[in-house]
Amino acid sequence: MKKFFKYLGFGVLSVVVFFVAIIVITSVGGIDKEETFPPYIEEAIPKLTTWEIEQYKLLMSKEGMEAATPEQWQLYLNMFKKLGTLQKVGTPELQNSRVASMTSSGTTTYATYLVPLTFDTGEAHVQLGLQHNSETIEINNVRFLSDLLLK
C-alpha cells in the first residue's frame, strides 16, 4: 500500500511539473503587450479611419484581409464612413491575450484591444484583434462599434 501512494504521488508531481513547464515555456516566448501594442494602435487607427482599402491592406494580416471579399470590404468601409472624421483616440484597453508557440512559425502573441474613439459625429469604439510574430505586428480583425452604424 505504501508503494502505491509513492507511485501515485510521483505521478501527480509529474503532471504538475509538466503543466508548470508548459506555462513557463509559453510565457517566456511572449512579448510585453503593454509596451508593444498600444503604440502600434495609436499609429494604426488614424490610417484605418481614412476608410481607404489600401491602408487596410498594409496593416492587416493575410488571413484578416481574406476574411472578406474585396466587394465586402468596400461595403464595410462605406458603412464605416458614416462615423466621419477621427478627432481623438482614447487609451487602448486589453480585453484578452494568448501566446501560441508553433515549430513552423515560432511564437505568436495574440491580443484583443477595445479602443474608445471620438469622431466628429460622436463617440465610438474599435475592437482590434492583433498579432505579433517575428517583430511584426498585424491586425487580424477590426470591428467598429457605434450606434450610428445601426441606422
mmCIF file of C-alpha atoms in Angstrom:
data_model
loop_
_atom_site.group_PDB
_atom_site.id
_atom_site.type_symbol
_atom_site.label_atom_id
_atom_site.label_comp_id
_atom_site.label_asym_id
_atom_site.label_seq_id
_atom_site.Cartn_x
_atom_site.Cartn_y
_atom_site.Cartn_z
ATOM 1 C CA MET A 1 0.000 0.000 0.000
ATOM 2 C CA LYS A 2 2.859 2.313 0.841
ATOM 3 C CA LYS A 3 4.367 1.666 -2.593
ATOM 4 C CA PHE A 4 1.035 2.570 -4.273
ATOM 5 C CA PHE A 5 0.924 6.007 -2.621
ATOM 6 C CA LYS A 6 4.554 6.571 -3.518
ATOM 7 C CA TYR A 7 3.826 5.923 -7.212
ATOM 8 C CA LEU A 8 0.626 7.969 -7.054
ATOM 9 C CA GLY A 9 2.494 10.903 -5.520
ATOM 10 C CA PHE A 10 5.208 10.666 -8.150
ATOM 11 C CA GLY A 11 2.576 10.599 -10.917
ATOM 12 C CA VAL A 12 0.731 13.660 -9.579
ATOM 13 C CA LEU A 13 4.015 15.535 -9.135
ATOM 14 C CA SER A 14 4.983 14.701 -12.732
ATOM 15 C CA VAL A 15 1.687 16.082 -14.057
ATOM 16 C CA VAL A 16 2.080 19.301 -12.046
ATOM 17 C CA VAL A 17 5.681 19.779 -13.257
ATOM 18 C CA PHE A 18 4.543 19.166 -16.848
ATOM 19 C CA PHE A 19 1.870 21.891 -16.708
ATOM 20 C CA VAL A 20 4.179 24.366 -14.971
ATOM 21 C CA ALA A 21 6.782 23.762 -17.687
ATOM 22 C CA ILE A 22 4.213 24.432 -20.425
ATOM 23 C CA ILE A 23 3.173 27.707 -18.768
ATOM 24 C CA VAL A 24 6.785 28.821 -18.388
ATOM 25 C CA ILE A 25 7.678 27.936 -21.990
ATOM 26 C CA THR A 26 4.728 29.836 -23.473
ATOM 27 C CA SER A 27 5.201 32.899 -21.276
ATOM 28 C CA VAL A 28 8.939 33.137 -21.991
ATOM 29 C CA GLY A 29 8.292 33.478 -25.731
ATOM 30 C CA GLY A 30 5.670 36.183 -25.305
ATOM 31 C CA ILE A 31 6.151 39.925 -25.519
ATOM 32 C CA ASP A 32 5.207 42.746 -23.180
ATOM 33 C CA LYS A 33 1.784 43.578 -24.581
ATOM 34 C CA GLU A 34 1.556 46.952 -22.830
ATOM 35 C CA GLU A 35 4.806 48.162 -24.422
ATOM 36 C CA THR A 36 4.243 46.673 -27.877
ATOM 37 C CA PHE A 37 0.601 47.002 -28.897
ATOM 38 C CA PRO A 38 -0.617 50.458 -27.642
ATOM 39 C CA PRO A 39 1.949 52.476 -29.662
ATOM 40 C CA TYR A 40 1.053 50.439 -32.746
ATOM 41 C CA ILE A 41 -2.657 51.028 -32.125
ATOM 42 C CA GLU A 42 -2.181 54.798 -31.838
ATOM 43 C CA GLU A 43 -0.276 54.767 -35.119
ATOM 44 C CA ALA A 44 -2.695 52.442 -36.954
ATOM 45 C CA ILE A 45 -6.090 53.904 -36.037
ATOM 46 C CA PRO A 46 -5.673 57.189 -37.947
ATOM 47 C CA LYS A 47 -4.764 55.118 -41.020
ATOM 48 C CA LEU A 48 -7.782 52.829 -40.558
ATOM 49 C CA THR A 49 -10.133 55.789 -40.225
ATOM 50 C CA THR A 50 -9.168 57.142 -43.644
ATOM 51 C CA TRP A 51 -11.630 54.443 -44.808
ATOM 52 C CA GLU A 52 -9.304 53.508 -47.681
ATOM 53 C CA ILE A 53 -8.889 49.833 -48.570
ATOM 54 C CA GLU A 54 -5.173 50.330 -49.331
ATOM 55 C CA GLN A 55 -4.499 51.294 -45.712
ATOM 56 C CA TYR A 56 -6.253 48.136 -44.527
ATOM 57 C CA LYS A 57 -4.153 46.015 -46.904
ATOM 58 C CA LEU A 58 -0.975 47.491 -45.412
ATOM 59 C CA LEU A 59 -1.998 46.964 -41.783
ATOM 60 C CA MET A 60 -3.884 43.686 -41.802
ATOM 61 C CA SER A 61 -2.669 40.109 -41.855
ATOM 62 C CA LYS A 62 -3.242 37.983 -44.929
ATOM 63 C CA GLU A 63 -5.869 35.962 -43.051
ATOM 64 C CA GLY A 64 -7.608 39.146 -41.921
ATOM 65 C CA MET A 65 -7.888 40.533 -45.430
ATOM 66 C CA GLU A 66 -9.037 37.220 -46.868
ATOM 67 C CA ALA A 67 -11.866 37.002 -44.328
ATOM 68 C CA ALA A 68 -13.969 39.068 -46.750
ATOM 69 C CA THR A 69 -14.020 39.626 -50.490
ATOM 70 C CA PRO A 70 -12.876 42.983 -51.901
ATOM 71 C CA GLU A 71 -16.522 43.838 -52.583
ATOM 72 C CA GLN A 72 -17.445 43.082 -48.970
ATOM 73 C CA TRP A 73 -14.537 45.184 -47.723
ATOM 74 C CA GLN A 74 -15.716 48.120 -49.819
ATOM 75 C CA LEU A 75 -19.239 47.686 -48.449
ATOM 76 C CA TYR A 76 -17.909 47.684 -44.860
ATOM 77 C CA LEU A 77 -15.743 50.749 -45.437
ATOM 78 C CA ASN A 78 -18.631 52.647 -46.996
ATOM 79 C CA MET A 79 -20.699 51.828 -43.915
ATOM 80 C CA PHE A 80 -17.875 52.874 -41.544
ATOM 81 C CA LYS A 81 -17.583 56.230 -43.348
ATOM 82 C CA LYS A 82 -20.785 57.206 -41.511
ATOM 83 C CA LEU A 83 -18.602 57.687 -38.427
ATOM 84 C CA GLY A 84 -16.968 60.689 -40.060
ATOM 85 C CA THR A 85 -13.575 62.188 -39.301
ATOM 86 C CA LEU A 86 -11.468 60.959 -36.401
ATOM 87 C CA GLN A 87 -10.967 63.582 -33.689
ATOM 88 C CA LYS A 88 -9.359 61.667 -30.797
ATOM 89 C CA VAL A 89 -8.017 58.216 -29.911
ATOM 90 C CA GLY A 90 -8.541 57.097 -26.304
ATOM 91 C CA THR A 91 -6.485 54.710 -24.194
ATOM 92 C CA PRO A 92 -6.485 51.128 -25.526
ATOM 93 C CA GLU A 93 -7.855 48.557 -23.075
ATOM 94 C CA LEU A 94 -6.570 44.987 -23.268
ATOM 95 C CA GLN A 95 -9.522 42.582 -23.344
ATOM 96 C CA ASN A 96 -7.640 39.293 -23.674
ATOM 97 C CA SER A 97 -4.429 37.787 -24.962
ATOM 98 C CA ARG A 98 -2.713 34.486 -25.573
ATOM 99 C CA VAL A 99 0.623 33.170 -26.757
ATOM 100 C CA ALA A 100 0.905 30.362 -29.294
ATOM 101 C CA SER A 101 4.148 28.532 -29.995
ATOM 102 C CA MET A 102 4.468 26.572 -33.229
ATOM 103 C CA THR A 103 7.559 24.960 -34.627
ATOM 104 C CA SER A 104 6.946 26.299 -38.143
ATOM 105 C CA SER A 105 6.128 29.947 -37.349
ATOM 106 C CA GLY A 106 7.681 30.466 -33.909
ATOM 107 C CA THR A 107 5.953 32.254 -31.062
ATOM 108 C CA THR A 108 2.953 34.451 -31.862
ATOM 109 C CA THR A 109 1.254 36.713 -29.334
ATOM 110 C CA TYR A 110 -2.413 37.457 -29.972
ATOM 111 C CA ALA A 111 -4.262 40.283 -28.220
ATOM 112 C CA THR A 112 -7.664 41.927 -28.443
ATOM 113 C CA TYR A 113 -7.987 45.607 -27.550
ATOM 114 C CA LEU A 114 -11.004 47.878 -27.194
ATOM 115 C CA VAL A 115 -10.197 51.490 -28.026
ATOM 116 C CA PRO A 116 -12.532 54.460 -27.420
ATOM 117 C CA LEU A 117 -12.649 56.909 -30.310
ATOM 118 C CA THR A 118 -14.134 60.339 -30.846
ATOM 119 C CA PHE A 119 -15.364 61.263 -34.311
ATOM 120 C CA ASP A 120 -16.970 64.479 -35.486
ATOM 121 C CA THR A 121 -20.276 62.557 -35.377
ATOM 122 C CA GLY A 122 -19.834 61.342 -31.781
ATOM 123 C CA GLU A 123 -18.334 58.576 -29.668
ATOM 124 C CA ALA A 124 -17.459 55.090 -30.921
ATOM 125 C CA HIS A 125 -15.153 52.179 -30.149
ATOM 126 C CA VAL A 126 -12.968 49.960 -32.260
ATOM 127 C CA GLN A 127 -12.154 46.401 -31.319
ATOM 128 C CA LEU A 128 -8.826 45.278 -32.764
ATOM 129 C CA GLY A 129 -7.524 41.728 -32.918
ATOM 130 C CA LEU A 130 -3.745 41.974 -33.170
ATOM 131 C CA GLN A 131 -0.906 39.511 -33.628
ATOM 132 C CA HIS A 132 2.849 39.871 -33.045
ATOM 133 C CA ASN A 133 5.298 37.446 -34.634
ATOM 134 C CA SER A 134 8.961 37.948 -35.537
ATOM 135 C CA GLU A 135 8.949 41.666 -34.733
ATOM 136 C CA THR A 136 5.909 42.199 -36.992
ATOM 137 C CA ILE A 137 2.541 43.428 -35.748
ATOM 138 C CA GLU A 138 -0.554 42.890 -37.882
ATOM 139 C CA ILE A 139 -4.276 43.335 -37.422
ATOM 140 C CA ASN A 140 -6.301 40.131 -37.687
ATOM 141 C CA ASN A 141 -9.695 41.766 -37.373
ATOM 142 C CA VAL A 142 -11.186 45.178 -36.889
ATOM 143 C CA ARG A 143 -14.694 45.975 -35.690
ATOM 144 C CA PHE A 144 -16.079 49.473 -35.260
ATOM 145 C CA LEU A 145 -18.804 49.762 -32.641
ATOM 146 C CA SER A 146 -21.219 52.681 -32.693
ATOM 147 C CA ASP A 147 -24.953 53.283 -32.524
ATOM 148 C CA LEU A 148 -24.555 55.406 -35.652
ATOM 149 C CA LEU A 149 -23.739 52.257 -37.647
ATOM 150 C CA LEU A 150 -27.130 50.762 -36.764
ATOM 151 C CA LYS A 151 -29.084 53.444 -38.622
#
